mmCIF file of C-alpha atoms in Angstrom:
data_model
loop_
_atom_site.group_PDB
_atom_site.id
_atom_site.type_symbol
_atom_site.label_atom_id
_atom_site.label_comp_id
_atom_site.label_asym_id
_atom_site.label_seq_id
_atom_site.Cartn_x
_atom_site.Cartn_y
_atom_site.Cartn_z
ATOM 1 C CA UNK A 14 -33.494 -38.593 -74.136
ATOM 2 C CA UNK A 15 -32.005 -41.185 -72.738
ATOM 3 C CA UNK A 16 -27.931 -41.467 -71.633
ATOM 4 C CA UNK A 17 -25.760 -42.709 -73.800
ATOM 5 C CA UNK A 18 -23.195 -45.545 -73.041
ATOM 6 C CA UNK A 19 -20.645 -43.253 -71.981
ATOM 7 C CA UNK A 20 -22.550 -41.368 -70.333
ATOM 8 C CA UNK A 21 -24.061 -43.842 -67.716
ATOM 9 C CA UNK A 22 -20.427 -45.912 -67.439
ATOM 10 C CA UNK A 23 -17.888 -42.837 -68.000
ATOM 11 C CA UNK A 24 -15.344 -44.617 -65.998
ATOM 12 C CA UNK A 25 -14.921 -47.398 -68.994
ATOM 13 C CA UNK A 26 -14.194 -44.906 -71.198
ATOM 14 C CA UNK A 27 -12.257 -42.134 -69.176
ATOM 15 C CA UNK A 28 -8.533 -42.351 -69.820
ATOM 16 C CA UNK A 29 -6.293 -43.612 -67.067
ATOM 17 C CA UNK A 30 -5.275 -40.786 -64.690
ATOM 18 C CA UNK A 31 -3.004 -42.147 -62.415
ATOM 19 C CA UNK A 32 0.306 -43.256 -63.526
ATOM 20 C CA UNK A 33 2.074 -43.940 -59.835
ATOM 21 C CA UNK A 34 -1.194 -44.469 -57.510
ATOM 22 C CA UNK A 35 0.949 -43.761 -53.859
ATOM 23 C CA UNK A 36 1.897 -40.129 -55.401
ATOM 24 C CA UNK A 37 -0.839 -38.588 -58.118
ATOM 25 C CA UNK A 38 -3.687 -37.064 -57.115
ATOM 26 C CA UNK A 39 -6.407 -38.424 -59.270
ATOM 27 C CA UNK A 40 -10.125 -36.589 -59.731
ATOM 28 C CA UNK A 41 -12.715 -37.156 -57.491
ATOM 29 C CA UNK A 42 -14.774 -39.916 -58.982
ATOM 30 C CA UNK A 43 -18.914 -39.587 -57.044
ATOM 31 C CA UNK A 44 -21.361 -42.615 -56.429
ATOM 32 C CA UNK A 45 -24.826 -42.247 -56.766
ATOM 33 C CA UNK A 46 -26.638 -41.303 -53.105
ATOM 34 C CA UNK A 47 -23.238 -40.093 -51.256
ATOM 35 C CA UNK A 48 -22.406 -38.115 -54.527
ATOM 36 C CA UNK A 49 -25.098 -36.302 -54.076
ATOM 37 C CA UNK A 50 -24.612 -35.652 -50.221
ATOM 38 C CA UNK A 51 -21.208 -34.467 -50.800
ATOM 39 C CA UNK A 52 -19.002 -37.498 -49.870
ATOM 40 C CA UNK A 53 -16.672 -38.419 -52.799
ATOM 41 C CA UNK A 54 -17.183 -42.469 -52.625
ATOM 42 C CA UNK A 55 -13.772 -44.769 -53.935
ATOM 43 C CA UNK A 56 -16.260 -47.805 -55.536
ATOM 44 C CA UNK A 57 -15.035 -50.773 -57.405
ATOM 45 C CA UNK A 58 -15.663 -49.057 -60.583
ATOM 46 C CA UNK A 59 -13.155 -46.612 -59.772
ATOM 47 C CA UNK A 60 -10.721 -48.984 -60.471
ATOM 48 C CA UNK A 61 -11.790 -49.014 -63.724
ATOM 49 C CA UNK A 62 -10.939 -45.346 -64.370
ATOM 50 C CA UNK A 63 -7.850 -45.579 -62.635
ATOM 51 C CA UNK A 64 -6.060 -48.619 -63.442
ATOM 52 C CA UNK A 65 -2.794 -48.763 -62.056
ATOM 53 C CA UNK A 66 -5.019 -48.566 -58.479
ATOM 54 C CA UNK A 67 -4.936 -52.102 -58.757
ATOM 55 C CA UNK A 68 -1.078 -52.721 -57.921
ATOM 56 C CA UNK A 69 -1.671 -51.244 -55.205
ATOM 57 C CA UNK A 70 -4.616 -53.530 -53.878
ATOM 58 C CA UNK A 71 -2.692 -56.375 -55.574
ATOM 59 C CA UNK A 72 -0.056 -55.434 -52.993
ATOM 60 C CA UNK A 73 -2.713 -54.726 -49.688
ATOM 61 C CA UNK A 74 -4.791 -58.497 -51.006
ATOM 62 C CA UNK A 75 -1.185 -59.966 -50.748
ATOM 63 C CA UNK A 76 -0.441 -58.963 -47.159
ATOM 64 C CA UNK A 77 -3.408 -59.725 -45.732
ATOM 65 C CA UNK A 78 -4.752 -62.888 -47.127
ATOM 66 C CA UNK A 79 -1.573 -64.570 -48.449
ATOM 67 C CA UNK A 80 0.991 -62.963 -46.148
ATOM 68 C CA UNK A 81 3.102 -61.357 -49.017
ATOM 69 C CA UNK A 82 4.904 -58.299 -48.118
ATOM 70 C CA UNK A 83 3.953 -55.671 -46.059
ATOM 71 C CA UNK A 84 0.542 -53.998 -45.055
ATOM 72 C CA UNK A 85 -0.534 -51.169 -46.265
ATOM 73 C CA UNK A 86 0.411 -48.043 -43.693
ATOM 74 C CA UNK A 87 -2.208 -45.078 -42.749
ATOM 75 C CA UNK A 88 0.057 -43.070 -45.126
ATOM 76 C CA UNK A 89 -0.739 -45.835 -48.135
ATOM 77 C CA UNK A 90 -4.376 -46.031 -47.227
ATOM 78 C CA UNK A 91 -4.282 -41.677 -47.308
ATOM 79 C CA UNK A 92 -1.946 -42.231 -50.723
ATOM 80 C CA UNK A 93 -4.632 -44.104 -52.304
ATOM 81 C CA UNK A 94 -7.934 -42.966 -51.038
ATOM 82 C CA UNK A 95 -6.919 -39.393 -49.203
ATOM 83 C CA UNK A 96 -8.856 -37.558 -52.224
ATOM 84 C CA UNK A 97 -12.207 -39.460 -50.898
ATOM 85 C CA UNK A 98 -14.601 -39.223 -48.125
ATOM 86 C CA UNK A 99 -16.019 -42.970 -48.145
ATOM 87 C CA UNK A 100 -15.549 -46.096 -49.394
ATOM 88 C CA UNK A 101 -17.894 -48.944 -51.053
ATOM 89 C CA UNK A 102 -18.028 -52.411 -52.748
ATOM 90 C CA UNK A 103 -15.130 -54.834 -53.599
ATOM 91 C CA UNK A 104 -12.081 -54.664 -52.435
ATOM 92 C CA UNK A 105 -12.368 -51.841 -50.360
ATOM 93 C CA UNK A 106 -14.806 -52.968 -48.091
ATOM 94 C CA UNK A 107 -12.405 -55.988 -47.262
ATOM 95 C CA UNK A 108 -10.177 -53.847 -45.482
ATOM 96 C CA UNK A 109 -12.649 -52.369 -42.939
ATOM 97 C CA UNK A 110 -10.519 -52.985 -40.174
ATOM 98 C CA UNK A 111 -7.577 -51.555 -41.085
ATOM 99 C CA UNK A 112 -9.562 -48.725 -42.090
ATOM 100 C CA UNK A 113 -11.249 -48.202 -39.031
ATOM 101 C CA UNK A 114 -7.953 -47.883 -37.272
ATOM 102 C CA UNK A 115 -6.472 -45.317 -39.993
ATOM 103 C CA UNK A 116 -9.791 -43.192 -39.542
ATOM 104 C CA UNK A 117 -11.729 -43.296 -35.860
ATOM 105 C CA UNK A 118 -13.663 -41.028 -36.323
ATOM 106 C CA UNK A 119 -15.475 -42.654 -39.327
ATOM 107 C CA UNK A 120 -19.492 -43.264 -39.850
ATOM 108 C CA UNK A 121 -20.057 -46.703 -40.681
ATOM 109 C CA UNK A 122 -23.089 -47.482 -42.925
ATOM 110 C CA UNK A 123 -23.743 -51.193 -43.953
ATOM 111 C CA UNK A 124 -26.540 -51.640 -46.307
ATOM 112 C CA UNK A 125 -28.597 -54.570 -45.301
ATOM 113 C CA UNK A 126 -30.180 -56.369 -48.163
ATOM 114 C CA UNK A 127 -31.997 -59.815 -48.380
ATOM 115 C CA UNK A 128 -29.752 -62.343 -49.186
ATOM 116 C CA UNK A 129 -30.777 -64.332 -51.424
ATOM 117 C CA UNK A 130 -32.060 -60.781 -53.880
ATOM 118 C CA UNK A 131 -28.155 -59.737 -53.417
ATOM 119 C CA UNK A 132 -26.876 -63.565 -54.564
ATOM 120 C CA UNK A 133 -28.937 -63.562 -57.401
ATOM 121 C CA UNK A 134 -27.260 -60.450 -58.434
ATOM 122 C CA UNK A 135 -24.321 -61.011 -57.080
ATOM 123 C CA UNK A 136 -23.722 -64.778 -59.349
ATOM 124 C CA UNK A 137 -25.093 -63.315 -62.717
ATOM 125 C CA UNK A 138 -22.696 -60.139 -62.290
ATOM 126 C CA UNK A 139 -19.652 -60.815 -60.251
ATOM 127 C CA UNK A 140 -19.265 -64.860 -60.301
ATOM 128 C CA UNK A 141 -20.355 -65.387 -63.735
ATOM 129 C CA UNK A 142 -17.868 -62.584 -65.509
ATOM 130 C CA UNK A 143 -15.393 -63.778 -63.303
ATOM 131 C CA UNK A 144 -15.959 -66.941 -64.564
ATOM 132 C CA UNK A 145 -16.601 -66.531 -68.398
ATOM 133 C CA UNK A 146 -14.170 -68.371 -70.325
ATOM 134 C CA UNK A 147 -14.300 -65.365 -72.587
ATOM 135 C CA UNK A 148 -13.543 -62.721 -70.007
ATOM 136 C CA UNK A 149 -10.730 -64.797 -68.875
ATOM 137 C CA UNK A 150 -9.310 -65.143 -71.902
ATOM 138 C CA UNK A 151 -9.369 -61.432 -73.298
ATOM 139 C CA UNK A 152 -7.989 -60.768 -69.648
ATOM 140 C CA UNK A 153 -5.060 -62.710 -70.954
ATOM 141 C CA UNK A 154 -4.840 -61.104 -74.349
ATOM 142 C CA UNK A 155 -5.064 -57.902 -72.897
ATOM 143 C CA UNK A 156 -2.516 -57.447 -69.622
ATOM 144 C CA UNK A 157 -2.499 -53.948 -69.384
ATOM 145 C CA UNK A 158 -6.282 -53.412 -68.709
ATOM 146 C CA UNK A 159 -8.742 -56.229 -68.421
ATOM 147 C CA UNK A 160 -5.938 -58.080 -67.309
ATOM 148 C CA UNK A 161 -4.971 -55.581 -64.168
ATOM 149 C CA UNK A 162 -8.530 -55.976 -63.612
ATOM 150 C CA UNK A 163 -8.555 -59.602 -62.939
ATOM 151 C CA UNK A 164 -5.515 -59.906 -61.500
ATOM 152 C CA UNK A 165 -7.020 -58.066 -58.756
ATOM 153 C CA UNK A 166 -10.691 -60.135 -58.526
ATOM 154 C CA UNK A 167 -8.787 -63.290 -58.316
ATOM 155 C CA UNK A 168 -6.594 -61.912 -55.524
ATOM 156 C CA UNK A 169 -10.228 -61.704 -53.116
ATOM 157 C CA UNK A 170 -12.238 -64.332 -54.918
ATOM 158 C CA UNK A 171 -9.042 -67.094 -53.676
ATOM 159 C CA UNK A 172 -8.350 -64.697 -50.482
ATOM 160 C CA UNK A 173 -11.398 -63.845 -49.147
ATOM 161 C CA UNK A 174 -14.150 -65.582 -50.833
ATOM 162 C CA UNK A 175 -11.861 -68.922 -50.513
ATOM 163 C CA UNK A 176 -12.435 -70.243 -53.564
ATOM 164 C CA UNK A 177 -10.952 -71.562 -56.632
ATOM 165 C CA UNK A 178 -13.564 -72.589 -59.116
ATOM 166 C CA UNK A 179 -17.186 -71.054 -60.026
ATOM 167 C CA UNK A 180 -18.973 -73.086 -58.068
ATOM 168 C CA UNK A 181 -16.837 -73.164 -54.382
ATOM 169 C CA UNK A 182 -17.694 -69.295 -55.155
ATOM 170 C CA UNK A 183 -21.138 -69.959 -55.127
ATOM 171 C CA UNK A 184 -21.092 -72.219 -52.251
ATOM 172 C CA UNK A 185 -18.654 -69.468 -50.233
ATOM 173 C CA UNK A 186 -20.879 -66.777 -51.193
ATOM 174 C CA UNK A 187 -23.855 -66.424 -48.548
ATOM 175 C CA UNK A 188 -21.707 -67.048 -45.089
ATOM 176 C CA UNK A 189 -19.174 -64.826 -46.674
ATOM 177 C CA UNK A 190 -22.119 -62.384 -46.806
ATOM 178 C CA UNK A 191 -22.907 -63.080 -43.410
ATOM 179 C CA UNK A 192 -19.572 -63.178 -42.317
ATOM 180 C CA UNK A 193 -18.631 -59.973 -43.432
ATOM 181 C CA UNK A 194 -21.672 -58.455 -41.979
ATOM 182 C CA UNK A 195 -21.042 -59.888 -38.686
ATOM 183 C CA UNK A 196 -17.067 -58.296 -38.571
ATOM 184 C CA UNK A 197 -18.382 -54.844 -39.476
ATOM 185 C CA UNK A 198 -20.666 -55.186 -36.649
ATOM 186 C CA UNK A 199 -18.431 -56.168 -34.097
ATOM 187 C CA UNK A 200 -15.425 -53.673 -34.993
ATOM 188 C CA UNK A 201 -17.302 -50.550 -35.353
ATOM 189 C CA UNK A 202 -18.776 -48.778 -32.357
ATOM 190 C CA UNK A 203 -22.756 -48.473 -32.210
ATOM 191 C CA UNK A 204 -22.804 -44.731 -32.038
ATOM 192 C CA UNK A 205 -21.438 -44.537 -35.513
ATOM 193 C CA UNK A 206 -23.174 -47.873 -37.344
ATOM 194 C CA UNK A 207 -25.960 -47.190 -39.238
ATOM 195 C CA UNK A 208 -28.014 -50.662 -40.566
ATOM 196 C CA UNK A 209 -29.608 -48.855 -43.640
ATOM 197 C CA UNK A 210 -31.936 -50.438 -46.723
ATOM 198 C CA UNK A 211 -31.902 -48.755 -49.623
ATOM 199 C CA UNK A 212 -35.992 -48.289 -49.257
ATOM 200 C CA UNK A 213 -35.572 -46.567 -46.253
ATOM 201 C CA UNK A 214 -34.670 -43.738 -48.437
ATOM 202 C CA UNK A 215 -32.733 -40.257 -47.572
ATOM 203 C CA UNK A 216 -34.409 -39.679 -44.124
ATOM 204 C CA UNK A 217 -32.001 -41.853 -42.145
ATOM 205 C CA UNK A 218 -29.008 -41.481 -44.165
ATOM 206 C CA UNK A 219 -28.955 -38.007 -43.836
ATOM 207 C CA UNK A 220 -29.443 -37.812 -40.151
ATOM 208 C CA UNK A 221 -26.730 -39.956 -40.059
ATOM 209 C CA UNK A 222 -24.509 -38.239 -41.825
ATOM 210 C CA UNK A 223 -25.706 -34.426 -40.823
ATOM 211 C CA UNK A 224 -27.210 -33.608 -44.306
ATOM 212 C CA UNK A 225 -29.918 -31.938 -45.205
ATOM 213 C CA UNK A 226 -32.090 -34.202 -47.013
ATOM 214 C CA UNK A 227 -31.773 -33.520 -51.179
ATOM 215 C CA UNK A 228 -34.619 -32.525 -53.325
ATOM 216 C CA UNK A 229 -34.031 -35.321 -55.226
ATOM 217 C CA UNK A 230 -35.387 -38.931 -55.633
ATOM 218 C CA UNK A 231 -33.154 -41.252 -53.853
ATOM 219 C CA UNK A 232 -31.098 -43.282 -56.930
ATOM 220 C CA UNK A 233 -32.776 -46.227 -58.275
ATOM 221 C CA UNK A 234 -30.710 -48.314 -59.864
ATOM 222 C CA UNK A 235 -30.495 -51.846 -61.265
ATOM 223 C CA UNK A 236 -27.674 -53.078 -60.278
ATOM 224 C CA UNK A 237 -27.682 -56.126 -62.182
ATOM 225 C CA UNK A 238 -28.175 -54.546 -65.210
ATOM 226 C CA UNK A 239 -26.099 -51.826 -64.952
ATOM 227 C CA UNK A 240 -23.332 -54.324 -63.480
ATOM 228 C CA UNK A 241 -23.955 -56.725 -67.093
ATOM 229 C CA UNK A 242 -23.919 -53.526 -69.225
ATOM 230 C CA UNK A 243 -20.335 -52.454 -67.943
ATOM 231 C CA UNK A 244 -18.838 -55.722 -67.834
ATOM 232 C CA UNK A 245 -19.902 -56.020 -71.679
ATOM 233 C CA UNK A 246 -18.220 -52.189 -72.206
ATOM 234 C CA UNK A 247 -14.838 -53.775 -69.961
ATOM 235 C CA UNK A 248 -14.685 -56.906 -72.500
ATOM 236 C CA UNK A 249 -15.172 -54.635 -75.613
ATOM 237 C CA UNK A 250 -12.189 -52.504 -74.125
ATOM 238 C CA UNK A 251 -9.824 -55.501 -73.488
ATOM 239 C CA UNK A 252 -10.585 -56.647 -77.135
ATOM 240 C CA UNK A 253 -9.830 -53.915 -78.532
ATOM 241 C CA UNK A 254 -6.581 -53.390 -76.482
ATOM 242 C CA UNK A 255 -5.571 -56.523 -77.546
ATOM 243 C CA UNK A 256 -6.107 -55.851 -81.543
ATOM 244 C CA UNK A 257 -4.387 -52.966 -81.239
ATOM 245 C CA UNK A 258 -1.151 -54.752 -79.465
ATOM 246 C CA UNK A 259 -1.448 -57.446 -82.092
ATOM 247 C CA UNK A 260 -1.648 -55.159 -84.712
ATOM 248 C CA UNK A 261 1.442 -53.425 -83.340
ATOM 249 C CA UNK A 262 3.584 -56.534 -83.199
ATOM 250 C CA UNK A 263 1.912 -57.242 -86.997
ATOM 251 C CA UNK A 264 3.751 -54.255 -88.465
ATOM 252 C CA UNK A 265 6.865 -54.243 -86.338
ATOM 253 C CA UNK A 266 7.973 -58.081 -87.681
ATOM 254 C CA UNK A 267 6.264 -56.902 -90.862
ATOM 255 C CA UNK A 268 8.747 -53.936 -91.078
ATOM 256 C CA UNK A 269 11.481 -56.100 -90.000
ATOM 257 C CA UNK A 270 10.752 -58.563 -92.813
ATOM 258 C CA UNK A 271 11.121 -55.931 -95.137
ATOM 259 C CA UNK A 272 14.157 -54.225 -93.747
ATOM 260 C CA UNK A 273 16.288 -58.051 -93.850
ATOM 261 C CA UNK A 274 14.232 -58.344 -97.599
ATOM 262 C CA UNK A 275 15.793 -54.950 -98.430
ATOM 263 C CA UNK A 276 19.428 -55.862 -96.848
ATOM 264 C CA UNK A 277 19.591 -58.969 -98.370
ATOM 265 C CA UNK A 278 18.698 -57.811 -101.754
ATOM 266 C CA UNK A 279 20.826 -54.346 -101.486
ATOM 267 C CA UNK A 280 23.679 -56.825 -100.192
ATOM 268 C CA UNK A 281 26.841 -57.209 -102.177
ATOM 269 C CA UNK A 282 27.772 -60.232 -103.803
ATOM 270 C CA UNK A 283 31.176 -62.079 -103.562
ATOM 271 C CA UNK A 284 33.037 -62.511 -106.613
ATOM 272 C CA UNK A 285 33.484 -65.542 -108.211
#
């Protein structure tokens, strides 16, 4: 049988956990191969399931690209990500650096993929939702979910990525790539870098990482369409967040309507 919606995208649907993200503990959210090693993984998605994550990123994408405020501390980075063992995708990964500072003794494994494969899927899932008139509009309808989301995305597409429109995004893309690449080479010793493609399998990673290798397949996925999928599930969400707020405001000036109705007509009159 095959998995429902929930069931392959259960962070879309979870409830958010964490109401102050420097103090609560939040549960361990798993992705894909390192779940199944063992190593609790903080991926974008994660943001998903924990929404209020995102002020503090907001705050960290601030410091560092804009120079807003201060950056985040060891004890912020161990606030927000002390209940994980790695880290993956956007905007984690943009913080590297600081992390490698906060952590030393950290394995470093950066997944080497050919370029133009990873732009493809990259522009039909990332640019293009970021994009989408649509998205951007329910993101303004609906500020307490959708719009956390993007308030976040457009903090590293004009930060990092450099770019205020689609297409500077898909100009910037490539030697941001490369760029990228290039930084997490230089700042992280050789001993504990591991240059890993996802056909290589679980034989490397797992020497790597002093596992024994799972009787498992190693994950396939499609990221593209799994990437497409959830961003249809996010939009759904913010849509119907948004109803529900409009419906809310609906009734209350509905109800106050009626109350100054029922005042007026239950007023007194003046004699003549």
């Amino acid at each position: 049988m095959s998995p429902t919606m929930k069931e392959k995208h259960p962070e879309v649907f979870a409830e958010d956990q964490d109401a102050n993200p420097r103090q609560h503990k939040r549960p361990l959210a798993m992705r894909l191969a390192l779940n199944i090693l063992g190593f609790p993984c903080y991926h974008g998605v994660d943001l998903i399931a924990n929404i209020h994550d995102t002020e503090v990123w907001n705050m960290a994408l601030d410091a560092k690209f804009f120079g807003q405020g201060d950056k985040l501390t060891c004890d912020d980075w161990e606030s927000l990500l002390g209940n994980y063992s790695a880290i993956a995708d956007l905007p984690a990964i943009l913080f590297a650096e600081e992390l490698l500072r906060c952590y030393p003794k950290s394995k470093v494994i950066l997944v080497e993929r050919d370029i133009e494969r990873w732009y493809k899927s990259f522009n039909e899932g990332i640019i293009s939702s970021i994009w989408h008139p649509a998205i951007r509009f329910i993101a303004r309808l609906d500020s307490r979910f959708v719009g956390k989301l993007a308030s976040t995305s457009e903090r590293w597409t004009t930060g990092w990525m450099e770019a205020r429109s689609k297409r500077e995004m898909q100009v910037n893309a490539r030697p941001k790539y490369k760029e990228h690449y290039e930084m997490v080479r230089r700042v992280t010793p050789s001993t504990r870098l591991l240059e890993f493609r996802l056909e290589d399998g679980w034989e490397p990673l797992c020497a790597f990482l002093g596992r024994p290798i799972p009787d498992v397949d190693f994950p396939p996925v499609n990221e593209a369409a799994a990437l497409s999928e959830m961003i249809r599930l996010i939009a759904w969400k913010g849509i119907k967040n948004a109803l529900r707020t409009s419906l809310k405001v609906f009734f209350a000036i509905l109800v106050l309507v009626i109350a100054w109705w029922a005042v007026g007509v239950s007023a007194p009159r003046g004699e003549d």
